PDB file of C-alpha atoms and ligand atoms in Angstrom:
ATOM      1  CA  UNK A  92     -54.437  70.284  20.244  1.00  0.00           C
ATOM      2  CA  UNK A  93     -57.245  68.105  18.595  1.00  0.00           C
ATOM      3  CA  UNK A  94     -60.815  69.121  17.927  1.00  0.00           C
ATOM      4  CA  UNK A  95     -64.024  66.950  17.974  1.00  0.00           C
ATOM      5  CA  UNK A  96     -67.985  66.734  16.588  1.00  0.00           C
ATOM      6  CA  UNK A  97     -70.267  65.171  18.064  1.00  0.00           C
ATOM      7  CA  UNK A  98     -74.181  65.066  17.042  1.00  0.00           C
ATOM      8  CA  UNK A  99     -77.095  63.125  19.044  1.00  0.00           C
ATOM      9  CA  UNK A 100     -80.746  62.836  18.895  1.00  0.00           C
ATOM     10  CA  UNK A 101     -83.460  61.220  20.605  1.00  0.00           C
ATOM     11  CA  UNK A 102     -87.125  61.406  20.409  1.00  0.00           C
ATOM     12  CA  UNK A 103     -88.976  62.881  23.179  1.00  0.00           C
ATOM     13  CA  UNK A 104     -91.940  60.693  24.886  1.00  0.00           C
ATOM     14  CA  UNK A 105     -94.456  60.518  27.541  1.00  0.00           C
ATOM     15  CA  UNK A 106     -93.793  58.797  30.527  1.00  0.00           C
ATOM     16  CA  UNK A 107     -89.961  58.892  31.015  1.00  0.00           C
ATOM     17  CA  UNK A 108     -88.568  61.396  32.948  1.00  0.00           C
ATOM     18  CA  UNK A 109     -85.998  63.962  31.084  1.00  0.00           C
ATOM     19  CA  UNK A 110     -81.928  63.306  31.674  1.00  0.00           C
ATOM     20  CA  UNK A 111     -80.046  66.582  30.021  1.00  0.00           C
ATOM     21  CA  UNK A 112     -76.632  67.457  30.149  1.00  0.00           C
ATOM     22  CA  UNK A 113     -76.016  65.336  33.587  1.00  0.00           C
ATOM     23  CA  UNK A 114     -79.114  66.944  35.160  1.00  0.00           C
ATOM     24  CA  UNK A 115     -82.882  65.513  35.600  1.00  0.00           C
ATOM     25  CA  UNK A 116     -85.809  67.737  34.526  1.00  0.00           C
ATOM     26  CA  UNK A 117     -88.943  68.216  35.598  1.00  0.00           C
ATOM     27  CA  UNK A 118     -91.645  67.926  32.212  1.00  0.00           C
ATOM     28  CA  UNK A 119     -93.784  65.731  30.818  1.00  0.00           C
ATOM     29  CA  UNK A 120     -91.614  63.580  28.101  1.00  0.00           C
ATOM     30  CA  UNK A 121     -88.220  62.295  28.724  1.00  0.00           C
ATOM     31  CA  UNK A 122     -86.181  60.973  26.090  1.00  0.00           C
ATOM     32  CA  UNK A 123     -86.534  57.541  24.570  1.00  0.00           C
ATOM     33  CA  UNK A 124     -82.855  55.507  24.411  1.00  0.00           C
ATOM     34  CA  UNK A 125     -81.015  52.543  25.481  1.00  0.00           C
ATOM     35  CA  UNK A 126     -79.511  54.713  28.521  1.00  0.00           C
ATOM     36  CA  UNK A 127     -80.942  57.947  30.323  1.00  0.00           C
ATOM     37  CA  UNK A 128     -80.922  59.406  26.527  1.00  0.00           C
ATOM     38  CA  UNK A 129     -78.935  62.145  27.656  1.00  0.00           C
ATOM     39  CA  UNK A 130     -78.187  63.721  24.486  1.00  0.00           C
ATOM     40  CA  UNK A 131     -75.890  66.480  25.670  1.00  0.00           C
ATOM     41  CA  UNK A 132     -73.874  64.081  27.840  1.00  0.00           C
ATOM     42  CA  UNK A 133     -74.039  61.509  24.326  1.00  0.00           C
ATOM     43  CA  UNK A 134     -72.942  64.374  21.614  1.00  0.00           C
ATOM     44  CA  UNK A 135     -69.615  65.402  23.909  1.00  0.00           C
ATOM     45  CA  UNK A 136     -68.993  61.776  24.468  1.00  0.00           C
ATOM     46  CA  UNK A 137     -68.902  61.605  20.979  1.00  0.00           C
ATOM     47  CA  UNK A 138     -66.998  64.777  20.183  1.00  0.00           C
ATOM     48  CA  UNK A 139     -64.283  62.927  23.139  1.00  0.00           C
ATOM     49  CA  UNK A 140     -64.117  59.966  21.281  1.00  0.00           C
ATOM     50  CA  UNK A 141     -63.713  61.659  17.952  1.00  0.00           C
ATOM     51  CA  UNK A 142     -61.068  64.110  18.818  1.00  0.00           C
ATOM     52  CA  UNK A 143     -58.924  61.244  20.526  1.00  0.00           C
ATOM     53  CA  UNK A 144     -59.525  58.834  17.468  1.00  0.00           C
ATOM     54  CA  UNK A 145     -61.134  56.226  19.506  1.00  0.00           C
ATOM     55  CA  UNK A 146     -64.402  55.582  17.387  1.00  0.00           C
ATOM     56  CA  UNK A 147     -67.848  56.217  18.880  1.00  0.00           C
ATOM     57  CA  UNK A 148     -70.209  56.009  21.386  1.00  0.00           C
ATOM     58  CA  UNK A 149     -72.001  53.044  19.951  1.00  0.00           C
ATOM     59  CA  UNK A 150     -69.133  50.700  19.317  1.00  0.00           C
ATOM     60  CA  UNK A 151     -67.980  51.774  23.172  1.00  0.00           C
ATOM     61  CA  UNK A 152     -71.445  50.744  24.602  1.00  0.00           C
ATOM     62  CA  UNK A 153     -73.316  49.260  22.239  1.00  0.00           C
ATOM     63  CA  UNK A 154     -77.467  49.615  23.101  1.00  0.00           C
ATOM     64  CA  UNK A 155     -77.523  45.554  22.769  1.00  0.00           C
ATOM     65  CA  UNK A 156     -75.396  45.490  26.182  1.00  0.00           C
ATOM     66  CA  UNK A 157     -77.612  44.852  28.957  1.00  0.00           C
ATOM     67  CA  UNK A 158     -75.107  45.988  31.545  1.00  0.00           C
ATOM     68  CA  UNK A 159     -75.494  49.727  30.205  1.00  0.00           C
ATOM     69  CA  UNK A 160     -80.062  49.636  29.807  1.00  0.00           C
ATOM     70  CA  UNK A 161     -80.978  52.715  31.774  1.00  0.00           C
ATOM     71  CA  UNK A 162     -77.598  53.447  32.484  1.00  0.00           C
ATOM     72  CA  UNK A 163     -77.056  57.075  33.867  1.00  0.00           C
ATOM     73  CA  UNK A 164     -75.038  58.895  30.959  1.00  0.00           C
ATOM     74  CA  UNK A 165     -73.152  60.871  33.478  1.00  0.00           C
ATOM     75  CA  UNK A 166     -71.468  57.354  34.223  1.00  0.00           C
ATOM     76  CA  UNK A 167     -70.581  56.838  30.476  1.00  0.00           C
ATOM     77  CA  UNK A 168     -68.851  60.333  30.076  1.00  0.00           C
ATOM     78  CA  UNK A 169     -67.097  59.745  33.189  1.00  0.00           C
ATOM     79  CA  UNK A 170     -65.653  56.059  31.821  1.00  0.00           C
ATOM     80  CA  UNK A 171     -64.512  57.856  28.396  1.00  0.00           C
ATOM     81  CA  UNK A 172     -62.914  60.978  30.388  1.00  0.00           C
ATOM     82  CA  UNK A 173     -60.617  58.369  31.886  1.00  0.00           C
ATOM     83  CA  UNK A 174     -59.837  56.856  29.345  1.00  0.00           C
ATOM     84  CA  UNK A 175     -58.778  59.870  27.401  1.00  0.00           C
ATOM     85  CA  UNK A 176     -56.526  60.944  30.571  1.00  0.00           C
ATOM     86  CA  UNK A 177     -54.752  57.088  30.030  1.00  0.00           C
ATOM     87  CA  UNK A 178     -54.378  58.336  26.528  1.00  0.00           C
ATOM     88  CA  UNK A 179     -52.951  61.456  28.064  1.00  0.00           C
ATOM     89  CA  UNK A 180     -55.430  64.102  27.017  1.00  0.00           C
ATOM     90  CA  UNK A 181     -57.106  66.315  29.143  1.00  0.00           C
ATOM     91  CA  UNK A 182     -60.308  68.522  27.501  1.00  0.00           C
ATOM     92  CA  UNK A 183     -59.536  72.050  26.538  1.00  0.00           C
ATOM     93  CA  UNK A 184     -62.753  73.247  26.433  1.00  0.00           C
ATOM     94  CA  UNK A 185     -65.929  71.999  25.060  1.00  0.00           C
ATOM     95  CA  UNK A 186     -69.304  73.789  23.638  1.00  0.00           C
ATOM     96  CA  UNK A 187     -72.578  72.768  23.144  1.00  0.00           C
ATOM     97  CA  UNK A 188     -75.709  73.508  21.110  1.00  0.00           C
ATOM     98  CA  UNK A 189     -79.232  71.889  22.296  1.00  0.00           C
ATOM     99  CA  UNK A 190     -82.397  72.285  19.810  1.00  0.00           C
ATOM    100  CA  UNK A 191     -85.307  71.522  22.118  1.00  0.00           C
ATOM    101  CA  UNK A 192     -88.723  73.429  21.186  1.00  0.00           C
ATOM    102  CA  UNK A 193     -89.901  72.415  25.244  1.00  0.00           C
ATOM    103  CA  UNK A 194     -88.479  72.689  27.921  1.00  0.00           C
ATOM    104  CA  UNK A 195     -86.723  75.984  28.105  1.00  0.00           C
ATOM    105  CA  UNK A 196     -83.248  74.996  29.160  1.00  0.00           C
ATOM    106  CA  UNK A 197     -81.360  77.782  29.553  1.00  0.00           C
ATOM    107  CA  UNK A 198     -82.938  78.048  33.167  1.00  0.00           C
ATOM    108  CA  UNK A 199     -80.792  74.403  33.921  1.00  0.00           C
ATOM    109  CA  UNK A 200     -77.804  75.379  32.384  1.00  0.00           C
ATOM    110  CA  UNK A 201     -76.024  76.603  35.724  1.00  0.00           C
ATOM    111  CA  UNK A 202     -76.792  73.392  37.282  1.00  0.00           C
ATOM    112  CA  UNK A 203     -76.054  71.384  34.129  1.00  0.00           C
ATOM    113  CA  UNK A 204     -72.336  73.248  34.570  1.00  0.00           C
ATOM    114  CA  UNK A 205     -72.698  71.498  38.640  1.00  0.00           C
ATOM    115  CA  UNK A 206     -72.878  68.152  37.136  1.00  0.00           C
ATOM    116  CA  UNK A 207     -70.779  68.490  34.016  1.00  0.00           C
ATOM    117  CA  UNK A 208     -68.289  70.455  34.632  1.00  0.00           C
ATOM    118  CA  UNK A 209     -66.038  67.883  37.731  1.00  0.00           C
ATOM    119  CA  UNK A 210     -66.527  65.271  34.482  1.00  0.00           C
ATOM    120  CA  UNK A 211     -65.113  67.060  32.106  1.00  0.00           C
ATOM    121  CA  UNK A 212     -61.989  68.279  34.099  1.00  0.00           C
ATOM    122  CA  UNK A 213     -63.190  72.038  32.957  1.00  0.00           C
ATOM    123  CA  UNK A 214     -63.730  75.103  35.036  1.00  0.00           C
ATOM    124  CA  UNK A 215     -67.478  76.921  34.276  1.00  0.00           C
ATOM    125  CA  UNK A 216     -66.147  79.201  31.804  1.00  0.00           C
ATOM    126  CA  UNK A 217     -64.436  76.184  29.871  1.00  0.00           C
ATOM    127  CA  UNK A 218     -67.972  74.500  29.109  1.00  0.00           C
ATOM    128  CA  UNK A 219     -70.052  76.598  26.581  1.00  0.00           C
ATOM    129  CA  UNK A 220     -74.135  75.790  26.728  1.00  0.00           C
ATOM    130  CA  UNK A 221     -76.244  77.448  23.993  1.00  0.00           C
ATOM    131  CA  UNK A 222     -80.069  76.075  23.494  1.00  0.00           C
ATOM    132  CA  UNK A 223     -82.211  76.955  20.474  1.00  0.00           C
ATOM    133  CA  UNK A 224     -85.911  76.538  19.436  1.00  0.00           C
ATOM    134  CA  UNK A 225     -86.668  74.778  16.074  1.00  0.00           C
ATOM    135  CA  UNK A 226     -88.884  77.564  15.209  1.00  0.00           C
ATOM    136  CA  UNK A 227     -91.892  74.957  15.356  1.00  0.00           C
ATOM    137  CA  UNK A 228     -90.648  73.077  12.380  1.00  0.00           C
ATOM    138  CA  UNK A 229     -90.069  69.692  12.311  1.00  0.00           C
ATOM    139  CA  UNK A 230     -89.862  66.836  14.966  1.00  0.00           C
ATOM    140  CA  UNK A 231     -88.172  69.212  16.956  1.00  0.00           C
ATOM    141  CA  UNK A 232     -90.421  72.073  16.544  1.00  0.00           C
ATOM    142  CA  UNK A 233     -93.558  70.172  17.896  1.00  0.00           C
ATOM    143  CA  UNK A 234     -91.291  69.126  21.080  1.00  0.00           C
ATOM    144  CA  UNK A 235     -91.205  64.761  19.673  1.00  0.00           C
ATOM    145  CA  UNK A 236     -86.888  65.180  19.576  1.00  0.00           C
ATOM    146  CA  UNK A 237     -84.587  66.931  21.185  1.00  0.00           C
ATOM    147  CA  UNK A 238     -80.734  67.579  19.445  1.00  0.00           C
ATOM    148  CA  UNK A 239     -77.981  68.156  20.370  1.00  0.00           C
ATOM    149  CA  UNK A 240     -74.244  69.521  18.732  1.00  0.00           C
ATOM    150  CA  UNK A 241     -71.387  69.345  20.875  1.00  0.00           C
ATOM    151  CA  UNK A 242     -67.445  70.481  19.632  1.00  0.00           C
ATOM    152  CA  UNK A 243     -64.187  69.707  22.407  1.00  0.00           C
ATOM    153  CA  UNK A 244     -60.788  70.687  22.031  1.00  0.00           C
ATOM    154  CA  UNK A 245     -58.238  67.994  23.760  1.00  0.00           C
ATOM    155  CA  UNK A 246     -55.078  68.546  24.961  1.00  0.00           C
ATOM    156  CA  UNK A 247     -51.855  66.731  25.914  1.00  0.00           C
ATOM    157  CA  UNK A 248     -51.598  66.213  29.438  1.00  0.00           C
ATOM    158  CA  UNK A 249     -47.432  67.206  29.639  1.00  0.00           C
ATOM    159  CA  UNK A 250     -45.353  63.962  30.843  1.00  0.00           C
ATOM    160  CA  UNK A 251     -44.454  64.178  34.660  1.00  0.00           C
ATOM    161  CA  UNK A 252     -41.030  65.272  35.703  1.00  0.00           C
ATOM    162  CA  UNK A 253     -39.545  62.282  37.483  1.00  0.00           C
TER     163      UNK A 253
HETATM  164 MG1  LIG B  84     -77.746  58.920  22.172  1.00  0.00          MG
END
């Protein structure tokens, strides 16, 4: 079994709408980035990548590639899952951490499980969702960022009988 990290961030601005762990939601900021600015989806593809030894997110789709500018992040996670299956790995489980002062998120999680879950590969109780306040301090706190911590476990995908 291997284990993975993965950390994002991105700051939180008027005018875009919010992409969160595979899910759109309705408030007034979304998050700035190259893609949707999903951090949930980017912190597991990172934990993915990390576990399997394949690098990171930004040397997979680099934010000077037009082909991936407002790209869906839901369509990233689902390229690196397959890859990791060529590699034979499957996830194990994985478990995530959001810090976002605004919007309360723990109201999206079960639908953020609807949309993450099928990519992943992992039943609901194999994808952990946890979501803190910053306590008001910081970016965070006064709701300009949003963060996000995200751990996997892979596993080897056993060799077919033939
Ligand atoms: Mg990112």
């Amino acid at each position: 079994m291997r284990i993975g990290l993965g950390f994002d961030s991105h700051r939180l601005i008027a005018g875009r709408p919010l992409y969160l762990g595979g899910i759109g939601i309705p408030h007034p900021k979304g998050l700035l980035g190259h893609s949707d600015g999903d951090a949930v989806i980017h912190a597991l593809i990172d934990a993915c990548l990390g576990a399997a030894g394949e690098g990171d997110i930004g040397q997979l789709f680099p934010d000077t590639d037009p082909a991936t500018a407002g790209v869906r992040s839901t369509i990233l996670l689902q390229d690196v899952v397959g890859r990791l299956r060529k590699k034979g790995f499957r996830l194990g489980h994985a478990d995530v951490v959001v810090a976002a002062e605004t919007p309360k998120l723990g109201p999206h999680f079960e639908a953020m499980k609807d949309a993450l879950c099928p990519l992943l590969g992992l039943r609901r109780d194999g994808l952990g969702l946890k979501a803190k306040t910053h306590e008001g301090l910081g970016d965070i706190g006064h709701g300009r960022a949003i963060a996000c911590w995200a751990i996997v476990s892979l596993v080897k995908i056993p060799p077919r009988k033939k």
